[in-house]
CSV table of C-alpha atoms (C1' of nucleotides) in Angstrom, one decimal:
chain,number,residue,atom,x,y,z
A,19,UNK,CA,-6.1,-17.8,-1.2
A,20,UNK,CA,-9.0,-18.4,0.5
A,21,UNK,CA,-12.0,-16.3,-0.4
A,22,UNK,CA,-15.9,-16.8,-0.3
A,23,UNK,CA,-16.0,-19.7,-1.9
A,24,UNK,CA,-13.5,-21.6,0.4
A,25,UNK,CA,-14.6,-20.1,3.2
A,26,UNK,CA,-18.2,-21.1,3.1
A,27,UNK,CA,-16.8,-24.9,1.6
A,28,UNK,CA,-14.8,-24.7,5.3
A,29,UNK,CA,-18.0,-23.5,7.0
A,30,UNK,CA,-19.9,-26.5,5.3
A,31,UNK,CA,-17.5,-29.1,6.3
A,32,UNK,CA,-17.2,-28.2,10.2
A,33,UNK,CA,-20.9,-28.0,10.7
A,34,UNK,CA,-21.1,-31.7,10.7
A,35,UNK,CA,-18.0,-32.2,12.5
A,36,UNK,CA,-18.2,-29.8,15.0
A,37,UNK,CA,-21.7,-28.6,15.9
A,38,UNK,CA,-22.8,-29.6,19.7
A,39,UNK,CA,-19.7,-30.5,20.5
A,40,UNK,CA,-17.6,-29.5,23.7
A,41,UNK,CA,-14.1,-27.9,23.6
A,42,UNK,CA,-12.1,-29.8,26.4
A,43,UNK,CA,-8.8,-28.2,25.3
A,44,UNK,CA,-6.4,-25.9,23.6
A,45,UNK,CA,-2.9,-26.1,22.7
A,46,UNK,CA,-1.8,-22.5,21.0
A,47,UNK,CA,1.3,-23.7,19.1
A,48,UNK,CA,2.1,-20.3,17.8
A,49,UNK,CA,1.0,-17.2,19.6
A,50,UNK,CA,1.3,-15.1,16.6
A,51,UNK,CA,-1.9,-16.7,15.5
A,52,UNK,CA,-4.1,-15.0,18.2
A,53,UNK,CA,-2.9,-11.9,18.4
A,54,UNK,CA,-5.9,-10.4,17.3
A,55,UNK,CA,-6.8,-11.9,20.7
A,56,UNK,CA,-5.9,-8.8,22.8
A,57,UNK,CA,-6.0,-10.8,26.1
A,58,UNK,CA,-3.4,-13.4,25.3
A,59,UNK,CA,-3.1,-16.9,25.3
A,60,UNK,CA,-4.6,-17.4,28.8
A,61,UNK,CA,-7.7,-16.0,28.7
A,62,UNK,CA,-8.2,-17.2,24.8
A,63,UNK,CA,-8.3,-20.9,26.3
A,64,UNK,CA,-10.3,-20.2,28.9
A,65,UNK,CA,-12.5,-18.8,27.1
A,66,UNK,CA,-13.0,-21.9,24.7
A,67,UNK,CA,-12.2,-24.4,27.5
A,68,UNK,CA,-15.5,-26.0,28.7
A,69,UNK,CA,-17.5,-24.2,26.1
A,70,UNK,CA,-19.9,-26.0,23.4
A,71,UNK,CA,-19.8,-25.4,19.6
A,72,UNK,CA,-23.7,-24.0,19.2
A,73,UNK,CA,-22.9,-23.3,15.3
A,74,UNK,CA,-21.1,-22.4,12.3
A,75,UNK,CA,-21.5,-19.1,11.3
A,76,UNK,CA,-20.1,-16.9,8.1
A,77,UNK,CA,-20.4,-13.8,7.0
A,78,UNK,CA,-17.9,-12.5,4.2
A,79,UNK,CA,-14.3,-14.1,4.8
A,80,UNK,CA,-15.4,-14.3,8.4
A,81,UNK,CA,-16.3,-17.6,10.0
A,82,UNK,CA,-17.2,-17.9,13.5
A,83,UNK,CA,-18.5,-20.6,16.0
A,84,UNK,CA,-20.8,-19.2,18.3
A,85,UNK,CA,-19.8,-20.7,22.0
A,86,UNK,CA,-22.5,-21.8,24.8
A,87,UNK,CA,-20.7,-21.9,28.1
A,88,UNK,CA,-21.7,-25.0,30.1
A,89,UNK,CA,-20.1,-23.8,33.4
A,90,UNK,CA,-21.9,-20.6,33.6
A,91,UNK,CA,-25.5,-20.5,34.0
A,92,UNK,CA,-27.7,-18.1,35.5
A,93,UNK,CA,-26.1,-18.4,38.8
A,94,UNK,CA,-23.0,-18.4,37.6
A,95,UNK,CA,-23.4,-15.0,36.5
A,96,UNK,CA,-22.5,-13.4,33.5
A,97,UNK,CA,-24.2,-16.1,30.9
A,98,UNK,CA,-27.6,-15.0,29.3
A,99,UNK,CA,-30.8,-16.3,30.6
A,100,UNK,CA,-32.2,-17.2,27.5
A,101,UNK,CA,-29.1,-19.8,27.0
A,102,UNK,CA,-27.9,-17.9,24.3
A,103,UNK,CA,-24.5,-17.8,23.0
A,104,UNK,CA,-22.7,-14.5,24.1
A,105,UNK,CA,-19.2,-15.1,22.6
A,106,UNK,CA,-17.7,-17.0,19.3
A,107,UNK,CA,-14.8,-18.1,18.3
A,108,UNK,CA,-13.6,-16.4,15.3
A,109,UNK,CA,-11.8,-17.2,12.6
A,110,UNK,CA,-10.3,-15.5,9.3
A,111,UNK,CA,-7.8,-17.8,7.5
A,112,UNK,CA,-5.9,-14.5,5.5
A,113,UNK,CA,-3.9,-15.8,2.9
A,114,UNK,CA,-3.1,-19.8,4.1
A,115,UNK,CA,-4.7,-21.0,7.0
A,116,UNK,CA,-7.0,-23.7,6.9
A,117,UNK,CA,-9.1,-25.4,9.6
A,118,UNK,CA,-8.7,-29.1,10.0
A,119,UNK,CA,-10.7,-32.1,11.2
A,120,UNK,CA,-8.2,-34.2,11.8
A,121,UNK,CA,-7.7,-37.5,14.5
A,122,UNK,CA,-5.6,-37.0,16.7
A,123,UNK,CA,-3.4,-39.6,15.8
A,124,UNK,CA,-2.0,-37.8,12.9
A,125,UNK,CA,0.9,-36.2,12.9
A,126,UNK,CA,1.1,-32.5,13.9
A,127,UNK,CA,0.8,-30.4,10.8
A,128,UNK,CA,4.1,-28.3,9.7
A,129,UNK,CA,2.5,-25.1,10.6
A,130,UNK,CA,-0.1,-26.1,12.9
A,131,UNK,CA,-0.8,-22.9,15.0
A,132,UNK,CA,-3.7,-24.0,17.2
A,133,UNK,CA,-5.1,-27.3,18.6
A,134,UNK,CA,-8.4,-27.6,19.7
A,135,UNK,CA,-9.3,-30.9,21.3
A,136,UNK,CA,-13.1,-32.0,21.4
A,137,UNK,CA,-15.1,-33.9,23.2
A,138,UNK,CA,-15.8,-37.6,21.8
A,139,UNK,CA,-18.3,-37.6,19.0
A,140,UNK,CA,-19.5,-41.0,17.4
A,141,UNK,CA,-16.6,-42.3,15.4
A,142,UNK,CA,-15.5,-38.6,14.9
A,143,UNK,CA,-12.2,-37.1,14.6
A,144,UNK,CA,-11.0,-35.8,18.1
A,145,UNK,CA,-9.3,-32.8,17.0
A,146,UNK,CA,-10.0,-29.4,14.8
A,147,UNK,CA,-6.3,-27.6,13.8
A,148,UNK,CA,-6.0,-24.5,12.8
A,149,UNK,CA,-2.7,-24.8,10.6
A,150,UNK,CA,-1.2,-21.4,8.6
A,151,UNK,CA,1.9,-20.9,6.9
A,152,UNK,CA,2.1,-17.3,6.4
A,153,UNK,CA,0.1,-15.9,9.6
A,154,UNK,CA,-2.1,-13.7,7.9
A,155,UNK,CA,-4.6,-15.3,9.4
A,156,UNK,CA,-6.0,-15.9,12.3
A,157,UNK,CA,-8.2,-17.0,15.8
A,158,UNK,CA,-9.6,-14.9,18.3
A,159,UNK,CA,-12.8,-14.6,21.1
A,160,UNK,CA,-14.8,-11.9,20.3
A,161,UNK,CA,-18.3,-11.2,21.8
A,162,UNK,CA,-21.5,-11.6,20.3
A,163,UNK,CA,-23.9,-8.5,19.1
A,164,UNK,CA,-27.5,-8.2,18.0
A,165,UNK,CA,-27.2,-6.9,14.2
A,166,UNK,CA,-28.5,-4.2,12.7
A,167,UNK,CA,-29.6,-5.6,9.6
A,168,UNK,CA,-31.6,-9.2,10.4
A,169,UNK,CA,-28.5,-11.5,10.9
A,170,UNK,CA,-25.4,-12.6,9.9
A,171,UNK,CA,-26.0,-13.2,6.2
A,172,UNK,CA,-23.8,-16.4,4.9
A,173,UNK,CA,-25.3,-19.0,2.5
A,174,UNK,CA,-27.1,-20.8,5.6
A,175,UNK,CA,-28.8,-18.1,7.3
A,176,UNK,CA,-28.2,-18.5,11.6
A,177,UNK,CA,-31.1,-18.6,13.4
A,178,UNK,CA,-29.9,-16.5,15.8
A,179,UNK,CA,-30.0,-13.1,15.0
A,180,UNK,CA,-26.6,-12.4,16.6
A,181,UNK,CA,-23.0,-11.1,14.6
A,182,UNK,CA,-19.7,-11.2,15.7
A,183,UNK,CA,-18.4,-7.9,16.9
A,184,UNK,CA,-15.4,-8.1,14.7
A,185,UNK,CA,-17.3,-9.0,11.6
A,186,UNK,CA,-20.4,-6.5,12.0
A,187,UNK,CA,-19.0,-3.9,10.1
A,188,UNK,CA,-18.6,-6.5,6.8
A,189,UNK,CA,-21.0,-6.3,4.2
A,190,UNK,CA,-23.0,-8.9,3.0
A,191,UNK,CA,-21.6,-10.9,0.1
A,192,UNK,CA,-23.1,-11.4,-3.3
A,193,UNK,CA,-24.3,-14.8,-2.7
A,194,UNK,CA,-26.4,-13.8,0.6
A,195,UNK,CA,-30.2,-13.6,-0.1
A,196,UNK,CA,-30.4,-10.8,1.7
A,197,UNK,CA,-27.8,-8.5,0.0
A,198,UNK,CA,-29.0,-5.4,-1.5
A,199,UNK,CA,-28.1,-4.2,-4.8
A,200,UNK,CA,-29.6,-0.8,-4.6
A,201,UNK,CA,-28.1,-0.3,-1.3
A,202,UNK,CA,-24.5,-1.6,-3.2
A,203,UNK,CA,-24.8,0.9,-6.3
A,204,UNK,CA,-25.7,3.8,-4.2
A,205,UNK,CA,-22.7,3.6,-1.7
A,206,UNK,CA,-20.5,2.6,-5.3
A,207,UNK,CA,-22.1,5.8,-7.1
A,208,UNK,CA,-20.4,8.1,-3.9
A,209,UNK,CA,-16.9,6.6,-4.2
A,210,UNK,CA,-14.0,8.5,-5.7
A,211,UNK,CA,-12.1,5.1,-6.6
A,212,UNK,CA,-11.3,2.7,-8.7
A,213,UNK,CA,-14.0,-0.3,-9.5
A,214,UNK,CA,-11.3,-2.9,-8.2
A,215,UNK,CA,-10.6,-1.3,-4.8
A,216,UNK,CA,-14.0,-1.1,-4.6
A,217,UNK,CA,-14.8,-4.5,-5.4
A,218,UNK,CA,-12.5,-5.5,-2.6
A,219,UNK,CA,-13.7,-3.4,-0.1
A,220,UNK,CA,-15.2,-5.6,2.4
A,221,UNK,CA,-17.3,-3.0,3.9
A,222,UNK,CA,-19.1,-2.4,0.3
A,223,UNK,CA,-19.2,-5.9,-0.2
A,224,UNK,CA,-17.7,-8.7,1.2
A,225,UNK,CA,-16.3,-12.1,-0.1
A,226,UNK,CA,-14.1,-10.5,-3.2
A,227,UNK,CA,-10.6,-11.2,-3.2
A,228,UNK,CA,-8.0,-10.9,-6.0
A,229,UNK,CA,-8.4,-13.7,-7.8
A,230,UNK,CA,-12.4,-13.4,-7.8
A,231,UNK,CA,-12.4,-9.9,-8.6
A,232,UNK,CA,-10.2,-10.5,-11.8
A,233,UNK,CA,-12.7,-13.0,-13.1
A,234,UNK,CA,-15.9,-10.8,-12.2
A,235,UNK,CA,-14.2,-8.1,-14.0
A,236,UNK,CA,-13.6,-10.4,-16.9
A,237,UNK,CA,-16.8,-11.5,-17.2
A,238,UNK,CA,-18.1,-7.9,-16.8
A,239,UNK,CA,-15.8,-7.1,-19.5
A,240,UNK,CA,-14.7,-4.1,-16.9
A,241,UNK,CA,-11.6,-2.5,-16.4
A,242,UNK,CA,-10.2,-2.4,-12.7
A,243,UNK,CA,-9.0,0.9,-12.9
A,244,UNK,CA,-12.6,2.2,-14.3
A,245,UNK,CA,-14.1,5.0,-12.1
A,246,UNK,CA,-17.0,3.8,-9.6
A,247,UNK,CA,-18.5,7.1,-9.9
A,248,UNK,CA,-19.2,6.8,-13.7
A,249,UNK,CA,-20.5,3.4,-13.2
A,250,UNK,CA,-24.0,2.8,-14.5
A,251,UNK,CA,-26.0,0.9,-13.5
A,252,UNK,CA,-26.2,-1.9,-15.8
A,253,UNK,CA,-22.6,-2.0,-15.7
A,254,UNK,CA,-22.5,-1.8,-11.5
A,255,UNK,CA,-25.1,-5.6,-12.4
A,256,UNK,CA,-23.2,-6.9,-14.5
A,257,UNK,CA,-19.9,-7.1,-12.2
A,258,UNK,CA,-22.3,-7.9,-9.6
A,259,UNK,CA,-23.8,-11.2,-11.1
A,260,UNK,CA,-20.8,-11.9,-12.7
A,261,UNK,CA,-18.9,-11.8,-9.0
A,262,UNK,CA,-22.1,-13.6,-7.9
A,263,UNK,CA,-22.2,-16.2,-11.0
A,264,UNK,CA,-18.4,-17.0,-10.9
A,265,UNK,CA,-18.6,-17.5,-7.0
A,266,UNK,CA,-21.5,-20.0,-7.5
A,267,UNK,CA,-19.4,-21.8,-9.6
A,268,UNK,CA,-16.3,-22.0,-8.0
A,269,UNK,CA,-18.5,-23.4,-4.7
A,270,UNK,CA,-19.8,-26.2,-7.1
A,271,UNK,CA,-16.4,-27.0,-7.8
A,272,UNK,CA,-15.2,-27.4,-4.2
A,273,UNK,CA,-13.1,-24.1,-4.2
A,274,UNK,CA,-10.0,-22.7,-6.0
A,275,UNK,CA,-6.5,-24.0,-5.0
A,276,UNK,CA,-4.3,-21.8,-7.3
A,277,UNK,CA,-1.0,-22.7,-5.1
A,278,UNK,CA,-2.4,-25.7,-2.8
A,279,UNK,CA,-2.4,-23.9,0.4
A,280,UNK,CA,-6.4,-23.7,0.6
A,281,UNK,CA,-7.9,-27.2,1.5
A,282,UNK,CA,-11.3,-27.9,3.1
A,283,UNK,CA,-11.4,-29.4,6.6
A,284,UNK,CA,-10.8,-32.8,5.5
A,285,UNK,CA,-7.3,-31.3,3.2
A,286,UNK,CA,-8.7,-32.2,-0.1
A,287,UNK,CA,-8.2,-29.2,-2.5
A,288,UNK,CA,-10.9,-27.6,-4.9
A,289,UNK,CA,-10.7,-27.7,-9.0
A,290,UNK,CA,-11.8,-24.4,-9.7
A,291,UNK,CA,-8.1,-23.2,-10.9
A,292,UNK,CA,-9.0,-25.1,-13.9
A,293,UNK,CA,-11.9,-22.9,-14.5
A,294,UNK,CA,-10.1,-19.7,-13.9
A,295,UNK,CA,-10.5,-17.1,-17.3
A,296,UNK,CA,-8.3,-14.1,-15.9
A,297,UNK,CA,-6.4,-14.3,-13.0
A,298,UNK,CA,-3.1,-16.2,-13.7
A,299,UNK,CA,-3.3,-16.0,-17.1
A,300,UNK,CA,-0.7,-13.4,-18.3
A,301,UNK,CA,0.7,-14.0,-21.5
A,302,UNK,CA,-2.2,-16.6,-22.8
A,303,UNK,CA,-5.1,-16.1,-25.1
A,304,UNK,CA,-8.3,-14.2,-23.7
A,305,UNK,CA,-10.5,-17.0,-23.9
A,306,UNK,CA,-13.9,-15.1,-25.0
A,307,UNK,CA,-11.6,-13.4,-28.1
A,308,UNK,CA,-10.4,-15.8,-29.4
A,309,UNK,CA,-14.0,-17.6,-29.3
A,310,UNK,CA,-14.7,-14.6,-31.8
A,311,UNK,CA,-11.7,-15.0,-33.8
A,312,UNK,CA,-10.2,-12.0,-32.4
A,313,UNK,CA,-6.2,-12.7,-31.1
A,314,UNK,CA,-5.6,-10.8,-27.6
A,315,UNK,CA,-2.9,-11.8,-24.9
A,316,UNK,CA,-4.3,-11.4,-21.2
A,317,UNK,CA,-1.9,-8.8,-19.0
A,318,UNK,CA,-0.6,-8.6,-15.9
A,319,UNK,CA,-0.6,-5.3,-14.0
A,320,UNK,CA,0.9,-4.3,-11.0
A,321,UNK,CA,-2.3,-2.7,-8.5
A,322,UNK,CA,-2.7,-2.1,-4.9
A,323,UNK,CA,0.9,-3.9,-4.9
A,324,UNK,CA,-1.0,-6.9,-6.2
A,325,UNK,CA,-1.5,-8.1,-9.7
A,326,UNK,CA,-4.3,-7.9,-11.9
A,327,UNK,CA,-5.5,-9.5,-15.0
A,328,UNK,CA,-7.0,-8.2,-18.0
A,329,UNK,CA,-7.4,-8.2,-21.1
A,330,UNK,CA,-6.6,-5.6,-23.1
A,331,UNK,CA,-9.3,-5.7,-26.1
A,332,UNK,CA,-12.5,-6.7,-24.5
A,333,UNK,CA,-11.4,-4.5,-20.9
A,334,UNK,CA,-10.2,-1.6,-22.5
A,335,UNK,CA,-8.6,0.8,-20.1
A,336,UNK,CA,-10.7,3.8,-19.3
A,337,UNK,CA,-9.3,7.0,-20.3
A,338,UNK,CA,-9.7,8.5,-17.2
A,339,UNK,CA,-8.5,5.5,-14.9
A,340,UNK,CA,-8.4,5.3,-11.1
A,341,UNK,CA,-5.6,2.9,-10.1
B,8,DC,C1',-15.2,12.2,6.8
B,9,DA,C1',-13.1,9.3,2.7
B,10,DT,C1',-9.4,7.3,0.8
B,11,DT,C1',-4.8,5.4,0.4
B,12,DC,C1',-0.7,3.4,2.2
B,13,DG,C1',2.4,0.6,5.2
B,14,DT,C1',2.6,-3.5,7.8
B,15,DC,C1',2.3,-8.1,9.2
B,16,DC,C1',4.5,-13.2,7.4
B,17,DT,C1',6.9,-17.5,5.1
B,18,DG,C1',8.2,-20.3,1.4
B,19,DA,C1',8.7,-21.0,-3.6
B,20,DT,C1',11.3,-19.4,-7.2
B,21,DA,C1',14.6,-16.8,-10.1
B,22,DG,C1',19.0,-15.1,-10.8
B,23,DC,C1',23.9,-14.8,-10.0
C,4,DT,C1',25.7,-25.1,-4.4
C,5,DG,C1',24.2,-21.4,-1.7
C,6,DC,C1',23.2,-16.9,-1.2
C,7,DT,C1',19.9,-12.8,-1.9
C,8,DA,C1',16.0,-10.6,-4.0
C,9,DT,C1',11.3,-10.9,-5.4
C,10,DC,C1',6.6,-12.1,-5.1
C,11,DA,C1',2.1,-13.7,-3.3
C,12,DG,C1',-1.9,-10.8,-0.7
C,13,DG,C1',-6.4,-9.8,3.5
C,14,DA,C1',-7.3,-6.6,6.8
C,15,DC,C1',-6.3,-3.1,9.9
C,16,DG,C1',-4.4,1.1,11.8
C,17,DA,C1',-1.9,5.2,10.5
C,18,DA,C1',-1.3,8.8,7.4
C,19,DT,C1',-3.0,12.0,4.1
DNA sequence: CATTCGTCCTGATAGC
DNA sequence: TGCTATCAGGACGAAT
């Protein structure tokens, strides 16, 4: 289950792979995969068809690769003068997908959606896949937009001060430089919610899925179900750093792979599963109690028809809960 | 407006 | 063995 972490270990791997090179062409496997392409599968390929890789851009769970469009200049009407990139191909990956450097000589993948062929690099691998099993994710054109807020945020800041139009309304994550903790606890103070829901809200913040949120609330020694507008703020920085502090580590460990679906672009899996403290671990010993001595088994609950993970002595459940 | 809910999907697994 | 039911969940549009 992809989520920051992974995402930005993807983004790493295909900027070396796949930055200044050309697309020379696509092969959409499974339609399904593009359908947030509104335009179909014709004009998705021509888009990309001819086009050069200019970068590798994240912000939240969203990746992108802004496009420069070789056969369009000036005269050719509708590219920027300034050689700018005006479109990007995006990418979400939802709850499976994974993009792949592969040579083309492999075999096709089981569920390989989307084949993108490149143009010859030194001794590089020809192809990039886009392979997902359950469809939740996706690809898609989408144009690109100055931002209101001085970029696109991500761990490697773009030089170009240009967002994808389908990712401008995400927040920036915990891990971007630029993200704003005042800005964070005011918008948390006005919610009438739970402190999970909020959590996972990518337009409050972004890069916090289920299995990260478990652990930040761990750490935080928060309950999910804990009102946001009772939050103080202490409490609002603690879940915060802790999101921040557990994301941090799972990218120095390459990424979790609770289930083995979520690889990096060569298809080696992360270790972080082993480092995991909440999520997963119904039924076992809270590890921080019984550090003190104290015996507590971590529980399972079913929230937001997913499951959440807590523990039931050091995250009590507030009294008046918000599930 | 803010918030919550239903929907999209497949494969692993449990239970009979 | 082979069937069915259940579960996993990110993001978006619809409903409240």
């Amino acid at each position: 289950m992809p989520e920051l972490p992974e995402v930005e270990v993807v983004r790493r791997g295909l900027v070396s792979w796949v930055r200044g090179r050309t697309i020379e062409s696509v092969d959409v496997l499974d339609p399904r995969s593009i359908r947030r392409h509104a335009l179909g599968t014709e004009d998705f390929i021509g888009n990309l068809e001819g086009a050069t890789v200019a970068d590798v851009v994240r912000r939240g769970k969203f990746l992108w690769l802004p496009l420069l469009d070789a056969s369009a200049g000036p005269a050719a009407g509708g590219a920027p003068a300034n050689g700018r990139p005006a479109i990007a191909l995006m990418a979400h990956l939802g709850m499976s997908g994974q993009l792949l450097v592969q040579d083309g000589a492999v075999p096709d993948e089981k569920h390989l959606k989307v084949r993108i062929r490149l143009s010859p690099g030194d001794g590089l691998p020809g192809q990039l896949r886009f392979v997902d099993q359950r469809i939740f994710g996706g690809l898609f054109v989408t144009s690109l937009v100055p931002t209101d807020d001085g970029g696109p945020g991500g761990l490697a800041e773009s030089p170009l001060p240009l967002i994808a139009e389908e990712a401008a309304h995400i927040a920036r994550d915990p891990l971007d430089p630029a993200f704003s903790f005042d800005l964070f606890y005011r918008r948390l103070r006005k919610r009438k919610t739970g402190l999970k829901r909020a959590l996972l809200d990518q337009g409050l913040v972004s890069g916090i899925g289920n299995i990260y949120a478990d652990e930040a609330l761990w750490r935080a020694r928060l309950h999910f179900a804990r009102p946001t507008d009772t939050l103080r703020r202490a409490e609002a920085e603690r879940v915060l750093g802790s999101a921040r502090d557990v994301m941090l580590d799972a990218l120095a460990a390459g990424g979790t792979s609770f289930d083995s679906l979520y690889v990096n672009v060569n298809g080696a899996s992360g270790y972080f599963d082993r480092s995991l403290n909440a999520y997963g671990r119904e039924g076992q010993p809270c590890q921080r109690c019984a550090a003190a001595g104290i015996h507590s088994v971590m529980r399972r609950d079913q929230f937001m028809n997913r499951s959440s993970h807590t523990c039931p002595v050091c995250q009590p459940r507030p009294r008046n809960g918000r599930w």
